[in-house]
Amino acid sequence: MGMKSKVDLISASALTVTVVAVSATAPLTATATASPLAMAFWRNFLGFCALAPLLLLLRRHEVARVIRRERGLLRRGQWRPLVFSFLAALSLALHFAAFMTSTRLTSVAMSTALVATQPVWQALIAACQGVKAARTTWLGLSLAVVGTITATSIDVQAGGSALVGDLLALAGAVAQAGYTALGEKARADVSTPLYSVFTSMICGLALFAVCLLANIPLTGYDKDTQLALIGLLILPQILGLGALNFVLGRVPATLISVLLLLETPVAALIAWRLMGQGIDASTIPGLLLIIVGVTVVLTSNGKEKRPEPRKGRHRRSSRMGPERITYVTEPDPAGGHLPEQREPAHDHHADRSRESHWSAANLSHHGAGAFDTLRLRKAPPG
């Protein structure tokens, strides 16, 4: 089913809700008085409680079979994706902790702009994995790097907490890129809803453990902090992700990814309105370069060339979602011989899935990966 070339009024309204709701994350975190780590825990835990039942409902029959051990959740072949899911969850926890802490140490505009460089780090990770990026991708990477250096130069010269906040925002972007990269490996054998529930649960437990070890209070907050937590649940977690999931399939993924970059100016506007926090004029050129650079990376989507799979015997992988072909060159663990099969026919659906790779990764916005891949990465039938 092809996507509409024009954005209808309902989709445009949903996109507006998505951008505004997601943009409230940094200002709401910055206005609260509780520890950012505690805010990160509650943001993840409340979101898990609100969305996990819905996600599990999408795979209720699969969950029932797993509980009855009909699918062998922990078969030998499924330990690997389980490990990748665990590592992805830890990366997500690091993203929340670093990003939400950065909102207290540097400006909201700087924090959101630097964490928005996640597609840049995602492209670099893919390049390290053998993906040949297009020239426009490298151009976008260069612009984003120059913009980052330009925007943070003042904080580098001054030092102090602002510089720490900038570095934490960048760490949050890298962690988010790591989450999506690890998720690509995990979801080769695990369906998206179960993967999302598992990683969200582990992420929450990791943040909870850190708060306990650091003796960070999780209760007894003032009214402003309580309202901020409710706002984080309703705006980015429910309205933002719900509207994002609605427009996927109705609006081109690349357009959504680019529009999400509006989070930086919208968040800065909200912070100015709520906190009276302005933007240093000297940082504006750098912030604009970051947005332009990331936009170039996003719009070079589909031009990357992935390495050809190694030829050899292949078999169907054991996974909890739809079956797909996995190529293997190692011998059968049982010591037998794998049946010879013909190479699968060229799959244009798979081509479109690969073309959506960057957009799918970029749409996992602040841990929202459960929704983007639900439609973009659906395995083709047959």
CSV table of C-alpha atoms in Angstrom, one decimal:
chain,number,residue,atom,x,y,z
A,1,MET,CA,0.0,0.0,0.0
A,2,GLY,CA,1.6,3.2,-1.1
A,3,MET,CA,1.6,6.3,1.1
A,4,LYS,CA,-0.2,9.5,0.1
A,5,SER,CA,1.8,12.1,-1.6
A,6,LYS,CA,-0.1,14.9,0.1
A,7,VAL,CA,-0.6,15.3,3.8
A,8,ASP,CA,-4.3,15.5,4.6
A,9,LEU,CA,-5.7,17.8,7.4
A,10,ILE,CA,-6.0,15.0,9.9
A,11,SER,CA,-2.4,13.9,9.4
A,12,ALA,CA,-1.2,17.5,9.6
A,13,SER,CA,-3.0,17.9,12.9
A,14,ALA,CA,-1.5,14.7,14.2
A,15,LEU,CA,2.0,15.8,13.2
A,16,THR,CA,1.4,19.1,15.0
A,17,VAL,CA,0.4,17.3,18.1
A,18,THR,CA,3.4,15.0,17.8
A,19,VAL,CA,5.9,17.9,17.5
A,20,VAL,CA,4.4,20.0,20.3
A,21,ALA,CA,3.9,17.0,22.7
A,22,VAL,CA,7.4,15.7,22.2
A,23,SER,CA,8.9,19.1,22.5
A,24,ALA,CA,7.5,19.4,26.1
A,25,THR,CA,9.9,16.7,27.3
A,26,ALA,CA,12.9,18.9,28.0
A,27,PRO,CA,11.0,22.0,29.4
A,28,LEU,CA,9.0,19.8,31.8
A,29,THR,CA,12.1,18.0,33.0
A,30,ALA,CA,13.9,21.3,33.5
A,31,THR,CA,11.1,22.9,35.6
A,32,ALA,CA,10.9,20.0,38.0
A,33,THR,CA,12.8,19.9,41.3
A,34,ALA,CA,13.3,16.2,41.6
A,35,SER,CA,16.5,14.5,40.5
A,36,PRO,CA,16.7,14.1,36.7
A,37,LEU,CA,17.5,10.4,37.3
A,38,ALA,CA,14.3,10.0,39.3
A,39,MET,CA,12.4,11.9,36.5
A,40,ALA,CA,13.9,9.5,34.0
A,41,PHE,CA,12.7,6.5,36.0
A,42,TRP,CA,9.2,7.8,36.5
A,43,ARG,CA,8.9,8.9,32.8
A,44,ASN,CA,9.8,5.4,31.7
A,45,PHE,CA,7.8,3.5,34.4
A,46,LEU,CA,4.6,5.5,33.9
A,47,GLY,CA,4.9,5.1,30.1
A,48,PHE,CA,5.5,1.4,30.6
A,49,CYS,CA,2.4,1.0,32.7
A,50,ALA,CA,0.3,3.0,30.2
A,51,LEU,CA,1.5,1.4,27.0
A,52,ALA,CA,2.7,-2.2,27.9
A,53,PRO,CA,-0.9,-3.5,28.0
A,54,LEU,CA,-1.6,-2.1,24.6
A,55,LEU,CA,1.6,-3.5,23.1
A,56,LEU,CA,1.0,-6.9,24.6
A,57,LEU,CA,-2.5,-6.9,23.3
A,58,LEU,CA,-1.1,-6.6,19.8
A,59,ARG,CA,0.6,-10.0,20.3
A,60,ARG,CA,-1.7,-11.5,22.9
A,61,HIS,CA,-1.8,-14.9,21.1
A,62,GLU,CA,2.0,-14.9,20.8
A,63,VAL,CA,2.3,-14.0,24.5
A,64,ALA,CA,-0.1,-16.9,25.4
A,65,ARG,CA,2.0,-19.3,23.4
A,66,VAL,CA,5.2,-18.1,25.1
A,67,ILE,CA,3.7,-18.5,28.5
A,68,ARG,CA,2.7,-22.0,27.6
A,69,ARG,CA,6.2,-22.5,26.3
A,70,GLU,CA,5.0,-23.5,22.9
A,71,ARG,CA,7.4,-21.2,21.2
A,72,GLY,CA,10.4,-21.9,23.5
A,73,LEU,CA,11.2,-18.3,24.4
A,74,LEU,CA,14.7,-19.2,25.6
A,75,ARG,CA,15.7,-21.7,22.9
A,76,ARG,CA,19.4,-21.8,22.2
A,77,GLY,CA,18.9,-19.7,19.1
A,78,GLN,CA,17.0,-16.9,21.0
A,79,TRP,CA,19.6,-16.2,23.6
A,80,ARG,CA,21.4,-13.9,21.2
A,81,PRO,CA,18.5,-11.5,20.5
A,82,LEU,CA,17.7,-11.6,24.2
A,83,VAL,CA,21.2,-10.3,25.0
A,84,PHE,CA,20.9,-7.6,22.3
A,85,SER,CA,17.5,-6.6,23.7
A,86,PHE,CA,19.1,-6.3,27.2
A,87,LEU,CA,21.9,-4.2,25.9
A,88,ALA,CA,19.5,-2.0,24.0
A,89,ALA,CA,17.5,-1.5,27.2
A,90,LEU,CA,20.6,-0.3,29.0
A,91,SER,CA,21.4,2.1,26.2
A,92,LEU,CA,17.8,3.4,26.4
A,93,ALA,CA,18.3,3.9,30.2
A,94,LEU,CA,21.5,5.8,29.5
A,95,HIS,CA,19.7,7.9,26.9
A,96,PHE,CA,17.0,9.0,29.4
A,97,ALA,CA,19.5,9.6,32.2
A,98,ALA,CA,21.9,11.6,30.1
A,99,PHE,CA,19.3,13.7,28.2
A,100,MET,CA,17.1,14.5,31.1
A,101,THR,CA,20.1,15.5,33.3
A,102,SER,CA,21.4,17.7,30.5
A,103,THR,CA,18.2,19.8,30.6
A,104,ARG,CA,19.2,21.0,34.1
A,105,LEU,CA,22.8,21.9,33.2
A,106,THR,CA,22.5,23.5,29.8
A,107,SER,CA,19.8,25.4,28.0
A,108,VAL,CA,16.7,23.5,26.7
A,109,ALA,CA,17.5,24.6,23.2
A,110,MET,CA,21.0,23.3,23.4
A,111,SER,CA,20.0,20.1,25.0
A,112,THR,CA,17.3,19.2,22.4
A,113,ALA,CA,19.5,20.3,19.5
A,114,LEU,CA,22.4,18.1,20.6
A,115,VAL,CA,20.3,15.1,21.4
A,116,ALA,CA,18.7,15.5,17.9
A,117,THR,CA,22.1,14.6,16.4
A,118,GLN,CA,21.1,10.9,17.0
A,119,PRO,CA,20.7,10.2,13.2
A,120,VAL,CA,24.3,11.4,12.8
A,121,TRP,CA,25.6,8.8,15.2
A,122,GLN,CA,23.3,6.2,13.8
A,123,ALA,CA,24.9,6.8,10.3
A,124,LEU,CA,28.4,6.5,11.8
A,125,ILE,CA,27.5,3.2,13.5
A,126,ALA,CA,26.1,1.9,10.2
A,127,ALA,CA,29.2,3.0,8.4
A,128,CYS,CA,31.3,1.0,10.9
A,129,GLN,CA,29.0,-2.0,10.1
A,130,GLY,CA,29.9,-1.8,6.4
A,131,VAL,CA,27.0,0.4,5.1
A,132,LYS,CA,28.3,2.7,2.3
A,133,ALA,CA,26.7,6.0,2.9
A,134,ALA,CA,25.9,8.4,0.1
A,135,ARG,CA,27.9,11.6,-0.3
A,136,THR,CA,25.0,13.7,0.8
A,137,THR,CA,25.0,11.7,4.1
A,138,TRP,CA,28.6,12.6,4.7
A,139,LEU,CA,27.8,16.2,3.8
A,140,GLY,CA,25.1,16.2,6.5
A,141,LEU,CA,27.4,14.7,9.0
A,142,SER,CA,30.0,17.4,8.4
A,143,LEU,CA,27.4,20.2,8.7
A,144,ALA,CA,26.1,18.7,12.0
A,145,VAL,CA,29.6,18.4,13.4
A,146,VAL,CA,30.5,21.9,12.5
A,147,GLY,CA,27.2,23.1,14.0
A,148,THR,CA,27.9,21.2,17.2
A,149,ILE,CA,31.4,22.8,17.5
A,150,THR,CA,30.0,26.2,16.7
A,151,ALA,CA,27.1,26.0,19.1
A,152,THR,CA,29.1,24.6,22.1
A,153,SER,CA,32.2,26.8,21.6
A,154,ILE,CA,31.0,29.3,24.2
A,155,ASP,CA,30.3,26.6,26.8
A,156,VAL,CA,33.7,25.0,26.0
A,157,GLN,CA,35.5,28.3,26.7
A,158,ALA,CA,33.5,29.0,29.9
A,159,GLY,CA,33.5,25.4,31.2
A,160,GLY,CA,31.3,24.6,34.2
A,161,SER,CA,28.0,22.9,34.2
A,162,ALA,CA,26.8,24.1,30.8
A,163,LEU,CA,29.7,22.2,29.1
A,164,VAL,CA,28.8,19.1,31.2
A,165,GLY,CA,25.2,19.5,30.0
A,166,ASP,CA,26.3,19.7,26.4
A,167,LEU,CA,28.4,16.6,26.7
A,168,LEU,CA,25.5,14.7,28.4
A,169,ALA,CA,23.1,15.7,25.6
A,170,LEU,CA,25.6,14.3,23.1
A,171,ALA,CA,25.9,11.2,25.2
A,172,GLY,CA,22.2,10.9,25.1
A,173,ALA,CA,22.2,11.1,21.3
A,174,VAL,CA,24.9,8.4,21.1
A,175,ALA,CA,23.0,6.2,23.5
A,176,GLN,CA,19.8,6.5,21.5
A,177,ALA,CA,21.7,5.6,18.4
A,178,GLY,CA,23.1,2.6,20.2
A,179,TYR,CA,19.6,1.6,21.3
A,180,THR,CA,18.3,1.6,17.7
A,181,ALA,CA,21.4,-0.2,16.3
A,182,LEU,CA,21.1,-2.9,19.0
A,183,GLY,CA,17.4,-3.0,18.4
A,184,GLU,CA,17.9,-3.8,14.7
A,185,LYS,CA,19.8,-7.0,15.8
A,186,ALA,CA,17.3,-8.0,18.5
A,187,ARG,CA,14.2,-7.6,16.4
A,188,ALA,CA,15.5,-10.0,13.7
A,189,ASP,CA,14.2,-12.7,16.0
A,190,VAL,CA,11.8,-10.9,18.4
A,191,SER,CA,8.5,-9.3,17.5
A,192,THR,CA,8.3,-5.6,18.0
A,193,PRO,CA,5.7,-5.4,20.8
A,194,LEU,CA,7.4,-8.0,22.9
A,195,TYR,CA,10.8,-6.4,22.3
A,196,SER,CA,9.4,-3.0,23.3
A,197,VAL,CA,7.8,-4.3,26.5
A,198,PHE,CA,11.0,-6.2,27.5
A,199,THR,CA,13.4,-3.3,26.8
A,200,SER,CA,11.1,-0.8,28.6
A,201,MET,CA,10.9,-3.1,31.6
A,202,ILE,CA,14.7,-3.5,31.8
A,203,CYS,CA,15.2,0.2,31.2
A,204,GLY,CA,12.9,1.0,34.1
A,205,LEU,CA,14.6,-1.6,36.4
A,206,ALA,CA,18.0,-0.2,35.5
A,207,LEU,CA,17.0,3.4,36.3
A,208,PHE,CA,15.3,2.2,39.5
A,209,ALA,CA,18.5,0.4,40.6
A,210,VAL,CA,20.6,3.5,40.0
A,211,CYS,CA,18.2,5.6,42.0
A,212,LEU,CA,18.4,3.1,44.9
A,213,LEU,CA,22.2,2.9,44.8
A,214,ALA,CA,22.5,6.7,44.7
A,215,ASN,CA,19.9,7.1,47.4
A,216,ILE,CA,17.8,9.3,45.2
A,217,PRO,CA,14.2,9.8,46.6
A,218,LEU,CA,11.4,8.6,44.3
A,219,THR,CA,8.6,10.1,46.4
A,220,GLY,CA,7.7,13.2,48.4
A,221,TYR,CA,7.8,15.6,45.4
A,222,ASP,CA,6.4,19.1,45.4
A,223,LYS,CA,3.3,20.0,43.3
A,224,ASP,CA,5.3,21.4,40.4
A,225,THR,CA,7.3,18.1,40.0
A,226,GLN,CA,4.1,16.1,40.3
A,227,LEU,CA,2.5,18.2,37.5
A,228,ALA,CA,5.7,17.8,35.4
A,229,LEU,CA,5.5,14.0,35.8
A,230,ILE,CA,1.8,14.0,34.8
A,231,GLY,CA,2.7,16.2,31.8
A,232,LEU,CA,5.5,13.9,30.7
A,233,LEU,CA,3.0,11.0,30.8
A,234,ILE,CA,0.2,12.7,29.0
A,235,LEU,CA,2.2,14.8,26.4
A,236,PRO,CA,5.2,13.0,25.0
A,237,GLN,CA,4.3,9.5,26.1
A,238,ILE,CA,0.6,9.2,25.3
A,239,LEU,CA,-0.3,12.1,23.0
A,240,GLY,CA,3.1,12.4,21.3
A,241,LEU,CA,3.7,8.7,20.6
A,242,GLY,CA,0.0,8.0,19.9
A,243,ALA,CA,-0.1,10.7,17.2
A,244,LEU,CA,3.3,9.5,15.9
A,245,ASN,CA,2.0,6.0,15.5
A,246,PHE,CA,-1.2,7.3,13.8
A,247,VAL,CA,0.7,9.2,11.1
A,248,LEU,CA,3.1,6.4,10.3
A,249,GLY,CA,1.9,4.9,7.0
A,250,ARG,CA,-0.1,8.0,6.2
A,251,VAL,CA,2.9,10.4,5.9
A,252,PRO,CA,6.3,9.6,4.4
A,253,ALA,CA,8.7,8.6,7.3
A,254,THR,CA,11.4,10.9,6.1
A,255,LEU,CA,9.0,13.9,6.4
A,256,ILE,CA,8.1,12.9,9.9
A,257,SER,CA,11.8,12.6,10.9
A,258,VAL,CA,12.5,16.1,9.5
A,259,LEU,CA,9.5,17.6,11.2
A,260,LEU,CA,10.6,16.1,14.5
A,261,LEU,CA,13.7,18.4,14.3
A,262,LEU,CA,11.3,21.2,15.1
A,263,GLU,CA,11.5,20.0,18.6
A,264,THR,CA,14.4,22.3,19.2
A,265,PRO,CA,12.7,25.6,18.4
A,266,VAL,CA,9.4,24.6,19.9
A,267,ALA,CA,11.1,23.3,23.1
A,268,ALA,CA,13.0,26.6,23.3
A,269,LEU,CA,9.8,28.5,22.9
A,270,ILE,CA,8.1,26.5,25.7
A,271,ALA,CA,11.1,27.0,28.0
A,272,TRP,CA,11.0,30.7,27.3
A,273,ARG,CA,7.3,30.8,28.2
A,274,LEU,CA,7.5,28.6,31.3
A,275,MET,CA,10.9,29.5,32.6
A,276,GLY,CA,11.9,32.8,31.0
A,277,GLN,CA,14.9,31.0,29.5
A,278,GLY,CA,16.2,32.7,26.4
A,279,ILE,CA,18.6,31.6,23.6
A,280,ASP,CA,22.1,33.0,23.4
A,281,ALA,CA,22.3,34.7,20.0
A,282,SER,CA,25.8,33.5,19.4
A,283,THR,CA,24.6,29.9,19.5
A,284,ILE,CA,21.9,30.3,16.9
A,285,PRO,CA,24.1,29.8,13.8
A,286,GLY,CA,25.5,26.5,15.3
A,287,LEU,CA,22.0,25.3,16.3
A,288,LEU,CA,20.7,26.0,12.7
A,289,LEU,CA,23.7,24.1,11.2
A,290,ILE,CA,22.9,21.1,13.4
A,291,ILE,CA,19.3,21.1,12.2
A,292,VAL,CA,20.4,21.5,8.6
A,293,GLY,CA,23.0,18.8,8.8
A,294,VAL,CA,20.6,16.3,10.4
A,295,THR,CA,18.0,17.2,7.8
A,296,VAL,CA,20.5,16.4,5.0
A,297,VAL,CA,21.3,13.0,6.7
A,298,LEU,CA,17.6,12.2,6.9
A,299,THR,CA,16.8,13.2,3.4
A,300,SER,CA,19.6,11.1,2.0
A,301,ASN,CA,17.5,8.2,3.1
A,302,GLY,CA,17.5,5.2,0.8
A,303,LYS,CA,20.7,6.0,-0.9
A,304,GLU,CA,22.9,3.9,1.4
A,305,LYS,CA,24.2,0.7,-0.1
A,306,ARG,CA,24.3,-2.3,2.2
A,307,PRO,CA,26.8,-5.1,1.7
A,308,GLU,CA,25.6,-8.1,-0.2
A,309,PRO,CA,24.8,-11.1,2.0
A,310,ARG,CA,27.4,-13.8,2.0
A,311,LYS,CA,26.4,-16.7,-0.2
A,312,GLY,CA,25.9,-20.0,1.5
A,313,ARG,CA,23.3,-22.3,2.9
A,314,HIS,CA,20.3,-20.7,4.5
A,315,ARG,CA,17.5,-21.7,6.7
A,316,ARG,CA,14.5,-20.1,8.4
A,317,SER,CA,15.4,-18.4,11.6
A,318,SER,CA,13.6,-19.3,14.8
A,319,ARG,CA,11.9,-16.1,15.8
A,320,MET,CA,8.7,-15.1,17.6
A,321,GLY,CA,7.4,-12.9,14.8
A,322,PRO,CA,6.9,-13.5,11.1
A,323,GLU,CA,9.5,-15.8,9.5
A,324,ARG,CA,12.2,-14.5,7.3
A,325,ILE,CA,15.3,-16.0,5.6
A,326,THR,CA,18.6,-15.9,7.5
A,327,TYR,CA,21.8,-16.8,5.7
A,328,VAL,CA,24.3,-19.0,7.6
A,329,THR,CA,27.7,-20.3,6.6
A,330,GLU,CA,28.5,-22.3,9.8
A,331,PRO,CA,27.6,-26.0,10.0
A,332,ASP,CA,24.3,-27.2,11.4
A,333,PRO,CA,24.6,-27.4,15.3
A,334,ALA,CA,23.1,-30.9,15.3
A,335,GLY,CA,25.9,-32.1,13.0
A,336,GLY,CA,23.5,-32.8,10.1
A,337,HIS,CA,23.2,-31.2,6.7
A,338,LEU,CA,20.9,-28.3,6.0
A,339,PRO,CA,18.5,-28.9,3.0
A,340,GLU,CA,19.5,-27.0,-0.1
A,341,GLN,CA,17.1,-24.2,-0.9
A,342,ARG,CA,16.9,-21.9,-3.9
A,343,GLU,CA,17.8,-18.3,-3.4
A,344,PRO,CA,14.6,-16.3,-2.7
A,345,ALA,CA,13.3,-14.1,-5.4
A,346,HIS,CA,14.1,-10.4,-5.4
A,347,ASP,CA,11.8,-8.8,-3.0
A,348,HIS,CA,10.7,-5.3,-3.7
A,349,HIS,CA,9.0,-5.0,-0.4
A,350,ALA,CA,12.3,-5.8,1.3
A,351,ASP,CA,13.9,-3.1,-0.8
A,352,ARG,CA,11.4,-0.6,0.5
A,353,SER,CA,12.1,-1.8,4.0
A,354,ARG,CA,15.8,-1.2,3.6
A,355,GLU,CA,15.1,2.2,2.1
A,356,SER,CA,13.2,3.1,5.3
A,357,HIS,CA,16.1,2.0,7.5
A,358,TRP,CA,17.3,5.4,8.4
A,359,SER,CA,13.8,6.8,9.0
A,360,ALA,CA,12.8,3.8,11.1
A,361,ALA,CA,15.9,4.4,13.3
A,362,ASN,CA,15.3,8.1,13.5
A,363,LEU,CA,11.7,7.7,14.5
A,364,SER,CA,12.7,5.9,17.7
A,365,HIS,CA,12.5,9.3,19.2
A,366,HIS,CA,13.5,9.3,23.0
A,367,GLY,CA,12.8,5.6,23.1
A,368,ALA,CA,9.7,5.6,20.9
A,369,GLY,CA,11.0,2.7,18.8
A,370,ALA,CA,8.1,0.4,19.7
A,371,PHE,CA,5.8,2.4,17.4
A,372,ASP,CA,7.9,3.3,14.3
A,373,THR,CA,9.0,-0.3,13.4
A,374,LEU,CA,5.5,-1.7,13.9
A,375,ARG,CA,4.6,-0.6,10.3
A,376,LEU,CA,7.8,0.4,8.6
A,377,ARG,CA,9.7,-2.8,9.4
A,378,LYS,CA,6.9,-5.3,8.9
A,379,ALA,CA,8.3,-8.4,7.2
A,380,PRO,CA,6.8,-8.9,3.7
A,381,PRO,CA,4.3,-11.8,3.3
A,382,GLY,CA,5.3,-15.0,1.7
